PDB file of C-alpha atoms in Angstrom:
ATOM      1  CA  MET I1068      15.578  66.534 167.176  1.00  0.00           C
ATOM      2  CA  ASN I1069      17.679  68.447 164.635  1.00  0.00           C
ATOM      3  CA  HIS I1070      20.611  70.682 165.474  1.00  0.00           C
ATOM      4  CA  ARG I1071      18.608  73.891 165.038  1.00  0.00           C
ATOM      5  CA  GLU I1072      16.445  72.823 168.006  1.00  0.00           C
ATOM      6  CA  LEU I1073      19.444  72.168 170.250  1.00  0.00           C
ATOM      7  CA  THR I1074      21.786  74.465 172.129  1.00  0.00           C
ATOM      8  CA  GLU I1075      25.154  74.714 170.392  1.00  0.00           C
ATOM      9  CA  ILE I1076      28.370  75.014 172.398  1.00  0.00           C
ATOM     10  CA  THR I1077      31.658  75.645 170.581  1.00  0.00           C
ATOM     11  CA  VAL I1078      35.056  75.332 172.236  1.00  0.00           C
ATOM     12  CA  VAL I1079      38.210  76.524 170.420  1.00  0.00           C
ATOM     13  CA  GLY I1080      41.755  76.921 171.722  1.00  0.00           C
ATOM     14  CA  ASP I1081      45.198  75.404 172.020  1.00  0.00           C
ATOM     15  CA  ASP I1082      45.097  71.634 172.241  1.00  0.00           C
ATOM     16  CA  ASP I1083      45.551  70.227 175.727  1.00  0.00           C
ATOM     17  CA  THR I1084      44.601  67.130 177.675  1.00  0.00           C
ATOM     18  CA  GLY I1085      41.351  67.067 179.603  1.00  0.00           C
ATOM     19  CA  LEU I1086      39.435  69.642 177.561  1.00  0.00           C
ATOM     20  CA  VAL I1087      36.644  67.294 176.527  1.00  0.00           C
ATOM     21  CA  ALA I1088      36.283  65.780 179.989  1.00  0.00           C
ATOM     22  CA  ASN I1089      36.107  69.171 181.693  1.00  0.00           C
ATOM     23  CA  VAL I1090      33.383  70.490 179.397  1.00  0.00           C
ATOM     24  CA  THR I1091      31.250  67.345 179.351  1.00  0.00           C
ATOM     25  CA  THR I1092      31.506  66.952 183.128  1.00  0.00           C
ATOM     26  CA  LEU I1093      30.268  70.524 183.668  1.00  0.00           C
ATOM     27  CA  LEU I1094      27.304  69.864 181.381  1.00  0.00           C
ATOM     28  CA  PHE I1095      26.456  66.563 183.103  1.00  0.00           C
ATOM     29  CA  GLU I1096      26.532  68.196 186.536  1.00  0.00           C
ATOM     30  CA  ARG I1097      23.935  70.744 185.395  1.00  0.00           C
ATOM     31  CA  GLY I1098      21.477  68.166 184.090  1.00  0.00           C
ATOM     32  CA  ILE I1099      22.235  68.779 180.430  1.00  0.00           C
ATOM     33  CA  ASN I1100      21.895  65.909 177.957  1.00  0.00           C
ATOM     34  CA  ILE I1101      24.560  65.752 175.234  1.00  0.00           C
ATOM     35  CA  GLU I1102      23.085  64.809 171.854  1.00  0.00           C
ATOM     36  CA  ASP I1103      26.136  65.149 169.611  1.00  0.00           C
ATOM     37  CA  VAL I1104      29.862  65.865 169.971  1.00  0.00           C
ATOM     38  CA  ASP I1105      32.270  66.646 167.153  1.00  0.00           C
ATOM     39  CA  GLN I1106      35.924  67.417 167.787  1.00  0.00           C
ATOM     40  CA  ALA I1107      39.145  67.830 165.837  1.00  0.00           C
ATOM     41  CA  VAL I1108      42.696  69.147 166.168  1.00  0.00           C
ATOM     42  CA  ARG I1109      44.581  70.877 163.362  1.00  0.00           C
ATOM     43  CA  GLU I1110      47.918  72.654 163.590  1.00  0.00           C
ATOM     44  CA  GLY I1111      47.701  72.602 167.381  1.00  0.00           C
ATOM     45  CA  VAL I1112      44.234  74.196 167.458  1.00  0.00           C
ATOM     46  CA  PHE I1113      41.480  72.223 169.212  1.00  0.00           C
ATOM     47  CA  ARG I1114      37.841  72.572 168.224  1.00  0.00           C
ATOM     48  CA  MET I1115      34.798  70.904 169.751  1.00  0.00           C
ATOM     49  CA  THR I1116      31.178  71.499 168.853  1.00  0.00           C
ATOM     50  CA  VAL I1117      28.587  70.077 171.243  1.00  0.00           C
ATOM     51  CA  HIS I1118      24.839  70.028 170.609  1.00  0.00           C
ATOM     52  CA  VAL I1119      22.897  69.622 173.843  1.00  0.00           C
ATOM     53  CA  GLU I1120      19.335  69.529 175.126  1.00  0.00           C
ATOM     54  CA  THR I1121      18.929  72.333 177.668  1.00  0.00           C
ATOM     55  CA  SER I1122      15.160  72.494 178.141  1.00  0.00           C
ATOM     56  CA  ASP I1123      15.352  70.529 181.425  1.00  0.00           C
ATOM     57  CA  MET I1124      18.695  71.763 182.747  1.00  0.00           C
ATOM     58  CA  ASP I1125      19.117  72.621 186.420  1.00  0.00           C
ATOM     59  CA  VAL I1126      20.454  76.167 185.879  1.00  0.00           C
ATOM     60  CA  SER I1127      19.407  79.303 184.025  1.00  0.00           C
ATOM     61  CA  LYS I1128      20.739  80.241 180.593  1.00  0.00           C
ATOM     62  CA  HIS I1129      22.664  83.112 182.130  1.00  0.00           C
ATOM     63  CA  ARG I1130      24.277  80.821 184.739  1.00  0.00           C
ATOM     64  CA  LEU I1131      25.236  78.195 182.142  1.00  0.00           C
ATOM     65  CA  ARG I1132      26.808  80.823 179.912  1.00  0.00           C
ATOM     66  CA  ARG I1133      28.734  82.278 182.885  1.00  0.00           C
ATOM     67  CA  ASP I1134      29.883  78.854 184.107  1.00  0.00           C
ATOM     68  CA  LEU I1135      31.146  77.899 180.655  1.00  0.00           C
ATOM     69  CA  ALA I1136      32.892  81.262 180.281  1.00  0.00           C
ATOM     70  CA  ASP I1137      34.615  80.740 183.635  1.00  0.00           C
ATOM     71  CA  LEU I1138      35.670  77.243 182.585  1.00  0.00           C
ATOM     72  CA  GLY I1139      36.998  78.645 179.338  1.00  0.00           C
ATOM     73  CA  ASP I1140      39.079  81.173 181.267  1.00  0.00           C
ATOM     74  CA  ASP I1141      40.473  78.404 183.472  1.00  0.00           C
ATOM     75  CA  LEU I1142      41.347  76.225 180.455  1.00  0.00           C
ATOM     76  CA  ASP I1143      42.476  79.162 178.274  1.00  0.00           C
ATOM     77  CA  VAL I1144      39.974  78.341 175.521  1.00  0.00           C
ATOM     78  CA  ASP I1145      37.166  80.302 173.880  1.00  0.00           C
ATOM     79  CA  VAL I1146      33.667  78.979 174.670  1.00  0.00           C
ATOM     80  CA  ARG I1147      30.558  80.190 172.838  1.00  0.00           C
ATOM     81  CA  VAL I1148      26.961  79.209 173.651  1.00  0.00           C
ATOM     82  CA  ARG I1149      23.960  79.671 171.376  1.00  0.00           C
ATOM     83  CA  PHE I1150      20.486  78.660 172.509  1.00  0.00           C
ATOM     84  CA  PRO I1151      17.771  77.673 169.994  1.00  0.00           C
ATOM     85  CA  SER I1152      15.841  80.910 170.609  1.00  0.00           C
ATOM     86  CA  GLU I1153      18.951  82.836 169.565  1.00  0.00           C
ATOM     87  CA  ARG I1154      19.252  80.893 166.324  1.00  0.00           C
ATOM     88  CA  ASP I1155      15.772  81.384 164.854  1.00  0.00           C
ATOM     89  CA  ALA I1156      16.653  84.336 162.618  1.00  0.00           C
ATOM     90  CA  ARG I1157      19.810  83.062 160.979  1.00  0.00           C
ATOM     91  CA  GLN I1158      22.463  85.589 160.088  1.00  0.00           C
ATOM     92  CA  VAL I1159      24.745  85.455 157.052  1.00  0.00           C
ATOM     93  CA  ALA I1160      28.101  87.244 156.864  1.00  0.00           C
ATOM     94  CA  VAL I1161      29.522  87.724 153.361  1.00  0.00           C
ATOM     95  CA  LEU I1162      33.296  88.121 153.023  1.00  0.00           C
ATOM     96  CA  VAL I1163      34.600  89.921 149.928  1.00  0.00           C
ATOM     97  CA  THR I1164      37.727  91.410 148.389  1.00  0.00           C
ATOM     98  CA  LYS I1165      37.279  93.441 145.191  1.00  0.00           C
ATOM     99  CA  GLU I1166      35.212  91.359 142.749  1.00  0.00           C
ATOM    100  CA  SER I1167      31.519  92.223 142.920  1.00  0.00           C
ATOM    101  CA  HIS I1168      29.749  89.592 140.807  1.00  0.00           C
ATOM    102  CA  CYS I1169      29.121  86.992 143.525  1.00  0.00           C
ATOM    103  CA  LEU I1170      28.122  89.580 146.116  1.00  0.00           C
ATOM    104  CA  GLN I1171      25.742  91.241 143.653  1.00  0.00           C
ATOM    105  CA  ARG I1172      24.027  87.932 142.913  1.00  0.00           C
ATOM    106  CA  LEU I1173      23.563  87.177 146.605  1.00  0.00           C
ATOM    107  CA  LEU I1174      22.154  90.642 147.276  1.00  0.00           C
ATOM    108  CA  ASP I1175      19.725  90.365 144.354  1.00  0.00           C
ATOM    109  CA  ALA I1176      18.418  87.050 145.726  1.00  0.00           C
ATOM    110  CA  ARG I1177      18.454  87.774 149.461  1.00  0.00           C
ATOM    111  CA  ASP I1178      14.650  88.051 149.731  1.00  0.00           C
ATOM    112  CA  GLU I1179      14.524  84.344 148.832  1.00  0.00           C
ATOM    113  CA  PHE I1180      16.589  83.324 151.867  1.00  0.00           C
ATOM    114  CA  ASP I1181      15.302  82.056 155.193  1.00  0.00           C
ATOM    115  CA  ALA I1182      18.016  84.237 156.713  1.00  0.00           C
ATOM    116  CA  GLU I1183      19.356  87.766 156.695  1.00  0.00           C
ATOM    117  CA  ILE I1184      22.591  89.065 155.218  1.00  0.00           C
ATOM    118  CA  GLY I1185      23.559  90.941 158.364  1.00  0.00           C
ATOM    119  CA  VAL I1186      27.040  92.160 157.471  1.00  0.00           C
ATOM    120  CA  ILE I1187      29.531  92.375 154.608  1.00  0.00           C
ATOM    121  CA  ILE I1188      33.196  92.170 155.592  1.00  0.00           C
ATOM    122  CA  GLY I1189      36.048  92.987 153.236  1.00  0.00           C
ATOM    123  CA  ASN I1190      39.830  92.981 153.272  1.00  0.00           C
ATOM    124  CA  HIS I1191      39.618  96.068 151.011  1.00  0.00           C
ATOM    125  CA  ASP I1192      36.953  98.784 150.981  1.00  0.00           C
ATOM    126  CA  ASP I1193      36.167  98.581 147.232  1.00  0.00           C
ATOM    127  CA  LEU I1194      32.715  97.048 147.715  1.00  0.00           C
ATOM    128  CA  GLU I1195      31.572  99.281 150.555  1.00  0.00           C
ATOM    129  CA  PRO I1196      29.422 101.407 148.159  1.00  0.00           C
ATOM    130  CA  LEU I1197      27.544  98.266 147.041  1.00  0.00           C
ATOM    131  CA  ALA I1198      26.876  97.295 150.658  1.00  0.00           C
ATOM    132  CA  THR I1199      25.738 100.831 151.476  1.00  0.00           C
ATOM    133  CA  GLU I1200      23.398 100.823 148.465  1.00  0.00           C
ATOM    134  CA  HIS I1201      21.648  97.779 149.929  1.00  0.00           C
ATOM    135  CA  GLY I1202      21.629  99.101 153.486  1.00  0.00           C
ATOM    136  CA  ILE I1203      23.973  96.474 154.893  1.00  0.00           C
ATOM    137  CA  PRO I1204      26.804  97.309 157.332  1.00  0.00           C
ATOM    138  CA  PHE I1205      30.279  97.028 155.812  1.00  0.00           C
ATOM    139  CA  HIS I1206      33.525  96.539 157.730  1.00  0.00           C
ATOM    140  CA  ASP I1207      37.042  96.615 156.296  1.00  0.00           C
ATOM    141  CA  VAL I1208      39.350  94.283 158.252  1.00  0.00           C
ATOM    142  CA  GLY I1209      42.331  94.428 155.878  1.00  0.00           C
ATOM    143  CA  ASP I1210      45.542  96.407 155.966  1.00  0.00           C
ATOM    144  CA  ASP I1211      46.954  98.282 152.963  1.00  0.00           C
ATOM    145  CA  GLY I1212      48.074  94.998 151.435  1.00  0.00           C
ATOM    146  CA  GLY I1213      44.752  93.253 152.012  1.00  0.00           C
ATOM    147  CA  VAL I1214      45.955  91.061 154.876  1.00  0.00           C
ATOM    148  CA  HIS I1215      42.953  90.634 157.138  1.00  0.00           C
ATOM    149  CA  ASP I1216      42.945  90.978 160.903  1.00  0.00           C
ATOM    150  CA  GLU I1217      41.525  87.652 162.090  1.00  0.00           C
ATOM    151  CA  GLU I1218      40.832  88.812 165.628  1.00  0.00           C
ATOM    152  CA  LYS I1219      38.774  91.692 164.262  1.00  0.00           C
ATOM    153  CA  LEU I1220      37.064  89.334 161.816  1.00  0.00           C
ATOM    154  CA  LEU I1221      36.145  86.892 164.587  1.00  0.00           C
ATOM    155  CA  SER I1222      34.877  89.725 166.752  1.00  0.00           C
ATOM    156  CA  LEU I1223      32.597  90.950 163.949  1.00  0.00           C
ATOM    157  CA  LEU I1224      31.282  87.459 163.218  1.00  0.00           C
ATOM    158  CA  ASP I1225      30.452  87.143 166.905  1.00  0.00           C
ATOM    159  CA  ASP I1226      28.926  90.638 167.120  1.00  0.00           C
ATOM    160  CA  TYR I1227      26.597  89.863 164.214  1.00  0.00           C
ATOM    161  CA  ASP I1228      25.699  86.422 165.641  1.00  0.00           C
ATOM    162  CA  THR I1229      26.768  84.768 162.391  1.00  0.00           C
ATOM    163  CA  ASP I1230      25.300  81.405 161.386  1.00  0.00           C
ATOM    164  CA  LEU I1231      26.751  81.136 157.889  1.00  0.00           C
ATOM    165  CA  VAL I1232      29.918  82.659 156.421  1.00  0.00           C
ATOM    166  CA  VAL I1233      29.929  83.054 152.637  1.00  0.00           C
ATOM    167  CA  LEU I1234      33.233  83.717 150.875  1.00  0.00           C
ATOM    168  CA  ALA I1235      32.113  85.650 147.800  1.00  0.00           C
ATOM    169  CA  ARG I1236      35.547  85.776 146.139  1.00  0.00           C
ATOM    170  CA  PHE I1237      37.320  86.569 149.401  1.00  0.00           C
ATOM    171  CA  MET I1238      40.911  86.254 148.264  1.00  0.00           C
ATOM    172  CA  ARG I1239      42.497  85.274 151.551  1.00  0.00           C
ATOM    173  CA  ILE I1240      42.975  81.960 153.358  1.00  0.00           C
ATOM    174  CA  LEU I1241      41.237  81.572 156.709  1.00  0.00           C
ATOM    175  CA  SER I1242      43.258  79.993 159.506  1.00  0.00           C
ATOM    176  CA  PRO I1243      42.043  77.013 161.579  1.00  0.00           C
ATOM    177  CA  ASN I1244      41.250  79.521 164.325  1.00  0.00           C
ATOM    178  CA  VAL I1245      38.406  80.821 162.139  1.00  0.00           C
ATOM    179  CA  VAL I1246      37.471  77.671 160.242  1.00  0.00           C
ATOM    180  CA  PHE I1247      37.073  75.570 163.378  1.00  0.00           C
ATOM    181  CA  ARG I1248      34.590  77.988 164.905  1.00  0.00           C
ATOM    182  CA  TYR I1249      32.344  77.770 161.847  1.00  0.00           C
ATOM    183  CA  GLU I1250      33.115  74.330 160.453  1.00  0.00           C
ATOM    184  CA  GLY I1251      30.304  73.174 158.184  1.00  0.00           C
ATOM    185  CA  ARG I1252      29.087  76.781 158.059  1.00  0.00           C
ATOM    186  CA  ILE I1253      31.587  78.421 155.669  1.00  0.00           C
ATOM    187  CA  ILE I1254      30.899  78.229 151.926  1.00  0.00           C
ATOM    188  CA  ASN I1255      33.468  79.250 149.318  1.00  0.00           C
ATOM    189  CA  ILE I1256      33.359  79.587 145.536  1.00  0.00           C
ATOM    190  CA  HIS I1257      36.444  78.435 143.623  1.00  0.00           C
ATOM    191  CA  PRO I1258      36.983  79.046 139.889  1.00  0.00           C
ATOM    192  CA  SER I1259      37.755  75.467 138.847  1.00  0.00           C
ATOM    193  CA  LEU I1260      36.213  72.024 138.808  1.00  0.00           C
ATOM    194  CA  LEU I1261      37.709  70.855 142.064  1.00  0.00           C
ATOM    195  CA  PRO I1262      39.666  68.799 142.843  1.00  0.00           C
ATOM    196  CA  ALA I1263      41.376  70.056 139.664  1.00  0.00           C
ATOM    197  CA  PHE I1264      43.361  73.316 139.841  1.00  0.00           C
ATOM    198  CA  PRO I1265      43.156  74.225 143.543  1.00  0.00           C
ATOM    199  CA  GLY I1266      44.812  77.333 144.895  1.00  0.00           C
ATOM    200  CA  ALA I1267      45.480  80.622 143.143  1.00  0.00           C
ATOM    201  CA  LYS I1268      45.062  81.504 139.438  1.00  0.00           C
ATOM    202  CA  ALA I1269      42.760  78.585 138.632  1.00  0.00           C
ATOM    203  CA  TYR I1270      41.651  79.960 135.257  1.00  0.00           C
ATOM    204  CA  ARG I1271      45.290  80.376 134.233  1.00  0.00           C
ATOM    205  CA  GLN I1272      46.006  76.837 135.407  1.00  0.00           C
ATOM    206  CA  ALA I1273      43.164  75.514 133.239  1.00  0.00           C
ATOM    207  CA  LYS I1274      44.377  77.467 130.213  1.00  0.00           C
ATOM    208  CA  GLU I1275      47.995  76.363 130.592  1.00  0.00           C
ATOM    209  CA  ALA I1276      46.942  72.730 131.102  1.00  0.00           C
ATOM    210  CA  GLY I1277      45.007  72.790 127.816  1.00  0.00           C
ATOM    211  CA  ALA I1278      41.691  71.943 129.469  1.00  0.00           C
ATOM    212  CA  ARG I1279      38.779  71.576 127.025  1.00  0.00           C
ATOM    213  CA  ILE I1280      36.214  72.007 129.778  1.00  0.00           C
ATOM    214  CA  ALA I1281      36.617  74.275 132.802  1.00  0.00           C
ATOM    215  CA  GLY I1282      34.250  75.182 135.579  1.00  0.00           C
ATOM    216  CA  VAL I1283      33.590  76.438 139.091  1.00  0.00           C
ATOM    217  CA  THR I1284      32.888  74.792 142.440  1.00  0.00           C
ATOM    218  CA  ALA I1285      31.007  75.881 145.559  1.00  0.00           C
ATOM    219  CA  HIS I1286      32.200  73.940 148.588  1.00  0.00           C
ATOM    220  CA  TYR I1287      32.365  73.935 152.359  1.00  0.00           C
ATOM    221  CA  VAL I1288      35.635  75.277 153.733  1.00  0.00           C
ATOM    222  CA  THR I1289      37.944  73.056 155.741  1.00  0.00           C
ATOM    223  CA  THR I1290      41.493  73.588 156.954  1.00  0.00           C
ATOM    224  CA  ASP I1291      42.729  71.805 153.811  1.00  0.00           C
ATOM    225  CA  LEU I1292      42.849  74.406 151.026  1.00  0.00           C
ATOM    226  CA  ASP I1293      40.111  73.915 148.417  1.00  0.00           C
ATOM    227  CA  GLN I1294      39.465  70.334 149.543  1.00  0.00           C
ATOM    228  CA  GLY I1295      36.220  70.753 151.489  1.00  0.00           C
ATOM    229  CA  PRO I1296      33.006  68.871 150.621  1.00  0.00           C
ATOM    230  CA  ILE I1297      31.689  69.927 147.209  1.00  0.00           C
ATOM    231  CA  ILE I1298      28.143  71.321 147.081  1.00  0.00           C
ATOM    232  CA  SER I1299      27.542  72.482 143.496  1.00  0.00           C
ATOM    233  CA  GLN I1300      29.497  72.846 140.264  1.00  0.00           C
ATOM    234  CA  ARG I1301      29.107  74.463 136.831  1.00  0.00           C
ATOM    235  CA  VAL I1302      31.022  73.860 133.597  1.00  0.00           C
ATOM    236  CA  PHE I1303      31.823  75.694 130.373  1.00  0.00           C
ATOM    237  CA  ASN I1304      33.760  74.981 127.181  1.00  0.00           C
ATOM    238  CA  VAL I1305      37.241  76.458 126.796  1.00  0.00           C
ATOM    239  CA  PRO I1306      37.792  77.987 123.332  1.00  0.00           C
ATOM    240  CA  ASP I1307      40.980  76.869 121.565  1.00  0.00           C
ATOM    241  CA  ASP I1308      42.218  80.445 121.364  1.00  0.00           C
ATOM    242  CA  GLY I1309      40.527  81.710 124.529  1.00  0.00           C
ATOM    243  CA  SER I1310      42.586  83.958 126.778  1.00  0.00           C
ATOM    244  CA  VAL I1311      42.660  83.719 130.546  1.00  0.00           C
ATOM    245  CA  GLU I1312      40.472  86.829 130.652  1.00  0.00           C
ATOM    246  CA  GLU I1313      37.917  85.159 128.355  1.00  0.00           C
ATOM    247  CA  LEU I1314      37.839  82.130 130.654  1.00  0.00           C
ATOM    248  CA  ARG I1315      37.258  84.466 133.583  1.00  0.00           C
ATOM    249  CA  GLU I1316      34.399  86.214 131.754  1.00  0.00           C
ATOM    250  CA  ARG I1317      32.758  82.859 131.018  1.00  0.00           C
ATOM    251  CA  GLY I1318      33.302  81.629 134.542  1.00  0.00           C
ATOM    252  CA  GLN I1319      32.229  84.588 136.667  1.00  0.00           C
ATOM    253  CA  PRO I1320      28.451  84.297 135.990  1.00  0.00           C
ATOM    254  CA  LEU I1321      28.729  80.594 136.816  1.00  0.00           C
ATOM    255  CA  GLU I1322      30.624  81.398 140.016  1.00  0.00           C
ATOM    256  CA  ALA I1323      27.723  83.580 141.130  1.00  0.00           C
ATOM    257  CA  ASP I1324      25.194  80.916 140.098  1.00  0.00           C
ATOM    258  CA  ALA I1325      26.915  78.000 141.858  1.00  0.00           C
ATOM    259  CA  LEU I1326      27.548  80.002 145.027  1.00  0.00           C
ATOM    260  CA  LEU I1327      23.913  81.100 145.213  1.00  0.00           C
ATOM    261  CA  GLU I1328      22.765  77.488 144.731  1.00  0.00           C
ATOM    262  CA  ALA I1329      25.038  76.313 147.534  1.00  0.00           C
ATOM    263  CA  VAL I1330      23.790  79.017 149.898  1.00  0.00           C
ATOM    264  CA  ARG I1331      20.166  78.075 149.098  1.00  0.00           C
ATOM    265  CA  LEU I1332      20.869  74.401 149.806  1.00  0.00           C
ATOM    266  CA  HIS I1333      22.477  75.214 153.146  1.00  0.00           C
ATOM    267  CA  LEU I1334      19.868  77.708 154.333  1.00  0.00           C
ATOM    268  CA  ASN I1335      17.022  75.398 153.313  1.00  0.00           C
ATOM    269  CA  ASP I1336      18.659  72.620 155.370  1.00  0.00           C
ATOM    270  CA  ASP I1337      18.576  70.428 152.255  1.00  0.00           C
ATOM    271  CA  VAL I1338      22.239  69.425 152.338  1.00  0.00           C
ATOM    272  CA  GLU I1339      24.372  67.730 154.960  1.00  0.00           C
ATOM    273  CA  ILE I1340      27.932  66.495 155.239  1.00  0.00           C
ATOM    274  CA  ARG I1341      28.484  62.764 155.656  1.00  0.00           C
ATOM    275  CA  ARG I1342      31.888  61.088 155.600  1.00  0.00           C
ATOM    276  CA  GLY I1343      33.512  64.112 154.033  1.00  0.00           C
ATOM    277  CA  ARG I1344      31.037  64.662 151.203  1.00  0.00           C
ATOM    278  CA  THR I1345      27.689  66.384 150.827  1.00  0.00           C
ATOM    279  CA  GLU I1346      24.360  64.613 150.413  1.00  0.00           C
ATOM    280  CA  LEU I1347      20.814  65.862 149.976  1.00  0.00           C
ATOM    281  CA  ARG I1348      18.756  65.273 153.105  1.00  0.00           C
ATOM    282  CA  GLU I1349      16.101  62.579 152.761  1.00  0.00           C
ATOM    283  CA  SER I1350      13.640  64.705 154.726  1.00  0.00           C
ATOM    284  CA  GLY I1351      13.664  67.690 152.396  1.00  0.00           C
ATOM    285  CA  GLY I1352      16.318  67.426 149.727  1.00  0.00           C
ATOM    286  CA  ASP I1353      14.703  67.351 146.294  1.00  0.00           C
ATOM    287  CA  GLU I1354      17.354  67.334 143.585  1.00  0.00           C
ATOM    288  CA  SER I1355      14.815  68.605 141.044  1.00  0.00           C
ATOM    289  CA  LYS I1356      14.713  71.920 142.970  1.00  0.00           C
ATOM    290  CA  TYR I1357      18.413  72.506 142.438  1.00  0.00           C
ATOM    291  CA  GLN I1358      21.038  72.436 139.721  1.00  0.00           C
ATOM    292  CA  LEU I1359      23.948  70.738 141.421  1.00  0.00           C
ATOM    293  CA  GLY I1360      25.931  70.189 138.229  1.00  0.00           C
ATOM    294  CA  MET I1361      25.111  70.301 134.516  1.00  0.00           C
ATOM    295  CA  PRO I1362      21.570  71.324 133.464  1.00  0.00           C
ATOM    296  CA  PRO I1363      19.239  68.277 133.248  1.00  0.00           C
ATOM    297  CA  GLU I1364      18.597  68.840 129.551  1.00  0.00           C
ATOM    298  CA  LEU I1365      22.224  67.964 128.820  1.00  0.00           C
ATOM    299  CA  ASP I1366      21.602  64.410 130.050  1.00  0.00           C
ATOM    300  CA  ALA I1367      19.837  63.723 126.751  1.00  0.00           C
ATOM    301  CA  GLU I1368      23.089  64.547 124.944  1.00  0.00           C
ATOM    302  CA  MET I1369      25.120  62.027 126.929  1.00  0.00           C
ATOM    303  CA  PRO I1370      25.831  58.674 125.215  1.00  0.00           C
ATOM    304  CA  ASP I1371      24.299  55.677 126.971  1.00  0.00           C
ATOM    305  CA  GLU I1372      26.350  52.926 125.322  1.00  0.00           C
ATOM    306  CA  PRO I1373      28.548  50.969 125.127  1.00  0.00           C
ATOM    307  CA  ILE I1374      28.641  49.914 128.778  1.00  0.00           C
ATOM    308  CA  ASP I1375      31.286  47.488 129.966  1.00  0.00           C
ATOM    309  CA  GLY I1376      30.009  43.979 130.586  1.00  0.00           C
ATOM    310  CA  THR I1377      26.674  44.206 128.764  1.00  0.00           C
ATOM    311  CA  LEU I1378      27.847  42.046 125.841  1.00  0.00           C
ATOM    312  CA  ALA I1379      30.936  39.891 125.576  1.00  0.00           C
ATOM    313  CA  LEU I1380      33.085  40.125 122.435  1.00  0.00           C
ATOM    314  CA  GLY I1381      31.678  37.941 119.651  1.00  0.00           C
ATOM    315  CA  GLU I1382      28.386  37.293 121.423  1.00  0.00           C
ATOM    316  CA  SER I1383      24.964  38.444 120.390  1.00  0.00           C
ATOM    317  CA  ASP I1384      21.831  39.004 122.372  1.00  0.00           C
ATOM    318  CA  ASP I1385      19.970  36.165 120.620  1.00  0.00           C
TER     319      ASP I1385
END
């Protein structure tokens, strides 16, 4: 049984002893079978995601939700419950700042998704007209300096029953309080070939380092900045006399392309995270459907020899 067929329970709050035992004991007492548990602690914030089988539980959905909410109040943690029937129509929230190219590409392709872009959230209001043009609610959660209100952001993600968060050039760092609630369900686009040039001003970093080839990376977000599992990448040549702005102009279409590919992979359930890296699922992942890196036709341009160890020095193949 895959995770989409199971009830998902997420617990987030300050780390304390006994959290896991209290939650799992409550579930056991109500006849609920635990299929998978994932937990972590970062910067004092505890997160646990539990996937459980609730079809034969001894209580109603309403009672389970109330009991878990009461337990959360007692333990001073936030507990969210999502039943399979509530997860059929998946909802995507797109977070933006001022750049429109990635958002535009997602909006142009949204009819292809097995999901709905339910809300666009910005830390500035620059892209509200684009959201309005496409009939999608827009919410500005930033102050005058663009610093976002995380409590308001979390409330909106909850209100729109968000399954996937897409950072379409959202130029702010999300805290563990947000990341932990949606771990494995936040995709970011970064303008470099990670792990090279993480952080801000990646195109400038590539230019100043004298890179001959630059690129972009779509990856899952973790609490380690720009170090989450890589999903897709694109590359381009850096002209000898190219300015930072020229690198940006070459990179932006590839940012939109790589981000869209990553969103497709996730929504089609064709990618999964194993041991900190992504892999195509054996059940449905067909690499020929996707461009994860360079276009296949470039393989023909790659040299195939020499290869270390095929012939020893001075020997022949006679």
